[in-house]
Amino acid sequence: DSGVTQTPKHLITATGQRVTLRCSPRSGDLSVYWYQQSLDQGLQFLIQYYNGEERAKGNILERFSAQQFPDLHSELNLSSLELGDSALYFCASSVGQGRPTNEKLFFGSGTQLSVL
Amino acid sequence: SQKIEQNSEALNIQEGKTATLTCNYTNYSPAYLQWYRQDPGRGPVFLLLIRENEKEKRKERLKVTFDTTLKQSLFHITASQPADSATYLCALDKRGYSTLTFGKGTMLLVSP
């Protein structure tokens, strides 16, 4: 058990809808990262938050947004969903800012999103 | 463009043999390289981190090498076991940035 909790485990929804994925980092970790994993693209970095502030942005679509709350949990919001958004979404956490990236990441078990 | 390449074909080996997985990269100058293990439907699990000034790192049956001239890392599992069957991902930092970029991974299948 990595100590990172993601909910829900599975999410099935329709195109055009909006969903929220939730992540609780390991106790004491200040950074939260969101990754998307699909068969053809592999693990793609979306966004990082450190202690409530956005730290780095990757290939995150404008339809997607995230935030980190004062209790350090994070939410990833996906809107106007398309079939291509179907993927496994992982949250990871690390102790510090991850700069430089000499910190290991602890991943949650992921949320499997299916857009029908 | 920047690329991280791992063999997309699964590596099949027999129990007891040494598995060697390759991670090649182009247009990166990573200060660190990490290896993760991922089981189906689960999140990646950190295995080893190696710094640019380290040639080799060991942890139990695992060994990682890092050749910044060849732009390559090799990941070895000695005395492999069926329980080692999983997908192994390498990840690099982008110097000056806080994020890790992952390769697509290589599946390892260890047969008894």
Coordinates of C-alpha atoms in Angstrom, one line a residue:
Chain A
D1 CA 0.0 0.0 0.0
S2 CA 1.6 3.3 -1.2
G3 CA -0.5 5.4 1.2
V4 CA -2.0 7.4 -1.6
T5 CA -5.7 7.1 -1.9
Q6 CA -7.7 7.6 -5.0
T7 CA -11.4 7.6 -5.5
P8 CA -13.4 6.3 -7.2
K9 CA -11.7 3.2 -8.6
H10 CA -13.9 3.1 -11.6
L11 CA -16.0 5.7 -13.3
I12 CA -18.3 5.2 -16.3
T13 CA -19.9 8.2 -17.8
A14 CA -21.1 9.6 -21.1
T15 CA -19.6 12.0 -23.6
G16 CA -20.1 15.6 -22.7
Q17 CA -20.3 14.9 -19.0
R18 CA -18.1 16.2 -16.2
V19 CA -16.4 14.1 -13.5
T20 CA -14.2 14.8 -10.5
L21 CA -11.4 12.5 -9.4
R22 CA -10.1 12.7 -5.9
C23 CA -6.7 12.0 -4.4
S24 CA -5.4 12.0 -0.9
P25 CA -1.6 12.0 -0.7
R26 CA 0.6 10.2 1.8
S27 CA 0.7 11.7 5.2
G28 CA 3.4 14.4 5.2
D29 CA 3.7 14.7 1.4
L30 CA 3.2 18.2 0.0
S31 CA 3.3 17.5 -3.7
V32 CA 0.6 15.9 -5.7
Y33 CA 1.0 14.9 -9.3
W34 CA -1.7 13.8 -11.8
Y35 CA -0.8 11.4 -14.7
Q36 CA -3.0 9.9 -17.4
Q37 CA -2.2 6.4 -18.7
S38 CA -3.5 5.0 -21.9
L39 CA -2.3 2.0 -23.9
D40 CA -0.9 4.0 -26.8
Q41 CA 0.4 7.0 -24.9
G42 CA 1.9 5.5 -21.8
L43 CA 2.0 7.5 -18.6
Q44 CA 1.6 11.2 -19.4
F45 CA 2.2 13.9 -16.9
L46 CA -0.8 16.3 -16.5
I47 CA -0.1 18.7 -13.6
Q48 CA 1.7 19.1 -10.3
Y49 CA 0.7 20.9 -7.1
Y50 CA 2.9 21.7 -4.2
N51 CA 1.4 22.9 -1.0
G52 CA -1.7 24.2 -2.6
E53 CA 0.0 26.0 -5.6
E54 CA 0.4 24.8 -9.1
R55 CA 4.0 23.9 -9.7
A56 CA 4.2 22.4 -13.1
K57 CA 2.0 21.7 -16.1
G58 CA 2.2 19.0 -18.7
N59 CA 0.0 17.9 -21.4
I60 CA -3.2 18.9 -19.7
L61 CA -6.2 19.8 -21.9
E62 CA -8.0 23.0 -21.3
R63 CA -11.1 20.9 -20.5
F64 CA -9.2 19.5 -17.5
S65 CA -8.4 21.4 -14.3
A66 CA -7.1 20.5 -10.9
Q67 CA -6.6 22.0 -7.5
Q68 CA -5.0 21.1 -4.2
F69 CA -6.9 22.0 -1.0
P70 CA -5.5 23.2 2.3
D71 CA -5.7 19.7 3.7
L72 CA -3.5 18.7 0.7
H73 CA -5.9 16.5 -1.0
S74 CA -6.4 17.1 -4.7
E75 CA -9.1 16.9 -7.2
L76 CA -8.9 16.6 -11.0
N77 CA -11.9 17.8 -12.9
L78 CA -12.5 16.6 -16.4
S79 CA -15.3 18.3 -18.4
S80 CA -16.9 18.0 -21.8
L81 CA -15.7 14.4 -21.8
E82 CA -14.8 12.7 -25.1
L83 CA -14.3 9.1 -25.9
G84 CA -10.6 9.7 -26.1
D85 CA -10.5 10.7 -22.5
S86 CA -11.0 7.1 -21.4
A87 CA -7.9 6.1 -19.6
L88 CA -6.4 5.3 -16.2
Y89 CA -5.8 8.4 -14.2
F90 CA -3.1 8.2 -11.5
C91 CA -2.3 10.5 -8.7
A92 CA 1.1 10.4 -7.1
S93 CA 2.7 12.3 -4.2
S94 CA 6.1 13.1 -3.0
V95 CA 7.6 14.8 0.1
G96 CA 8.9 18.0 -1.3
Q97 CA 8.7 20.1 -4.4
G98 CA 10.2 17.5 -6.6
R99 CA 12.8 20.0 -7.8
P100 CA 15.2 18.6 -8.8
T101 CA 13.4 15.3 -9.3
N102 CA 15.5 13.2 -7.0
E103 CA 12.4 12.3 -5.1
K104 CA 10.5 9.1 -5.6
L105 CA 6.9 9.2 -6.4
F106 CA 4.3 7.2 -4.6
F107 CA 1.3 6.3 -6.8
G108 CA -2.2 5.6 -6.0
S109 CA -4.1 2.7 -7.5
G110 CA -5.7 4.9 -10.1
T111 CA -9.2 5.7 -11.4
Q112 CA -10.3 3.9 -14.5
L113 CA -12.4 6.3 -16.5
S114 CA -14.6 4.9 -19.3
V115 CA -16.4 7.5 -21.5
L116 CA -19.2 5.9 -23.5
Chain B
S1 CA 12.3 16.0 -30.2
Q2 CA 12.7 14.4 -26.8
K3 CA 12.2 10.6 -26.6
I4 CA 12.4 7.9 -24.1
E5 CA 12.5 4.5 -25.6
Q6 CA 11.9 1.2 -24.0
N7 CA 11.5 -2.1 -25.8
S8 CA 7.8 -2.4 -26.6
E9 CA 8.1 -6.2 -27.1
A10 CA 7.7 -8.3 -24.0
L11 CA 10.8 -9.9 -22.6
N12 CA 10.4 -13.6 -21.9
I13 CA 12.9 -15.3 -19.7
Q14 CA 13.2 -18.4 -17.6
E15 CA 13.2 -18.4 -13.9
G16 CA 16.7 -18.1 -12.5
K17 CA 18.1 -16.2 -15.4
T18 CA 19.1 -12.5 -15.5
A19 CA 16.6 -10.1 -17.1
T20 CA 18.1 -7.0 -18.7
L21 CA 15.8 -4.1 -19.7
T22 CA 16.9 -1.1 -21.7
C23 CA 16.0 2.6 -21.5
N24 CA 17.3 4.9 -24.2
Y25 CA 16.7 8.6 -24.4
T26 CA 17.4 11.4 -26.8
N27 CA 17.5 15.1 -26.4
Y28 CA 17.5 14.8 -22.6
S29 CA 20.2 15.7 -20.1
P30 CA 18.7 14.1 -17.0
A31 CA 20.3 14.6 -13.7
Y32 CA 18.4 11.6 -12.4
L33 CA 16.9 8.4 -13.8
Q34 CA 14.3 6.3 -11.9
W35 CA 12.9 2.8 -12.5
Y36 CA 9.4 1.8 -11.5
R37 CA 7.5 -1.5 -11.6
Q38 CA 3.9 -1.6 -12.6
D39 CA 1.5 -4.5 -12.2
P40 CA -1.7 -4.7 -14.3
G41 CA -4.4 -2.3 -13.0
R42 CA -2.0 -0.9 -10.3
G43 CA 0.0 2.2 -9.9
P44 CA 3.8 2.2 -10.6
V45 CA 6.0 1.4 -7.6
F46 CA 9.4 3.0 -7.2
L47 CA 12.4 0.7 -7.4
L48 CA 15.6 2.6 -7.8
L49 CA 17.0 6.0 -8.5
I50 CA 20.4 6.7 -10.0
R51 CA 22.1 10.0 -10.4
E52 CA 24.0 11.2 -13.5
N53 CA 27.4 10.9 -11.7
E54 CA 26.7 7.4 -10.6
K55 CA 27.6 4.6 -13.0
E56 CA 25.8 1.8 -11.1
K57 CA 23.3 1.3 -8.3
R58 CA 22.3 -2.0 -6.6
K59 CA 19.4 -3.1 -4.4
E60 CA 19.1 -6.7 -3.6
R61 CA 18.7 -8.5 -6.9
L62 CA 18.3 -5.3 -8.8
K63 CA 21.0 -3.4 -10.6
V64 CA 20.8 -0.2 -12.6
T65 CA 23.5 1.4 -14.8
F66 CA 23.4 4.9 -16.2
D67 CA 25.6 5.8 -19.2
T68 CA 25.2 9.5 -20.0
T69 CA 27.5 9.2 -23.0
L70 CA 25.4 6.4 -24.6
K71 CA 22.2 8.0 -23.2
Q72 CA 21.2 4.7 -21.9
S73 CA 20.2 3.0 -18.7
L74 CA 20.2 -0.8 -18.2
F75 CA 18.0 -2.5 -15.5
H76 CA 19.0 -5.9 -14.4
I77 CA 17.1 -8.4 -12.3
T78 CA 19.3 -11.4 -11.3
A79 CA 18.0 -14.8 -10.3
S80 CA 14.6 -13.8 -11.7
Q81 CA 11.4 -15.2 -10.3
P82 CA 7.9 -15.5 -11.7
A83 CA 6.9 -12.8 -9.2
D84 CA 9.1 -10.4 -11.0
S85 CA 6.7 -10.5 -14.0
A86 CA 5.5 -7.0 -14.5
T87 CA 6.0 -3.9 -16.6
Y88 CA 9.0 -1.9 -15.8
L89 CA 9.1 1.8 -16.5
C90 CA 12.0 4.2 -16.7
A91 CA 11.6 7.8 -15.9
L92 CA 13.7 10.9 -16.4
D93 CA 13.7 14.3 -15.1
K94 CA 13.8 17.3 -17.4
R95 CA 16.7 19.3 -16.0
G96 CA 15.5 22.3 -14.2
Y97 CA 11.9 21.1 -14.0
S98 CA 10.2 19.2 -11.3
T99 CA 8.4 16.6 -13.4
L100 CA 9.3 13.1 -14.3
T101 CA 8.7 11.9 -17.9
F102 CA 8.1 8.1 -18.2
G103 CA 8.9 5.7 -20.9
K104 CA 6.1 3.4 -22.1
G105 CA 7.6 0.5 -20.3
T106 CA 8.7 -3.1 -21.1
M107 CA 6.8 -6.1 -19.9
L108 CA 8.8 -8.8 -18.4
L109 CA 7.5 -12.4 -18.2
V110 CA 9.4 -14.9 -16.1
S111 CA 8.3 -18.5 -16.7
P112 CA 8.9 -21.2 -14.1

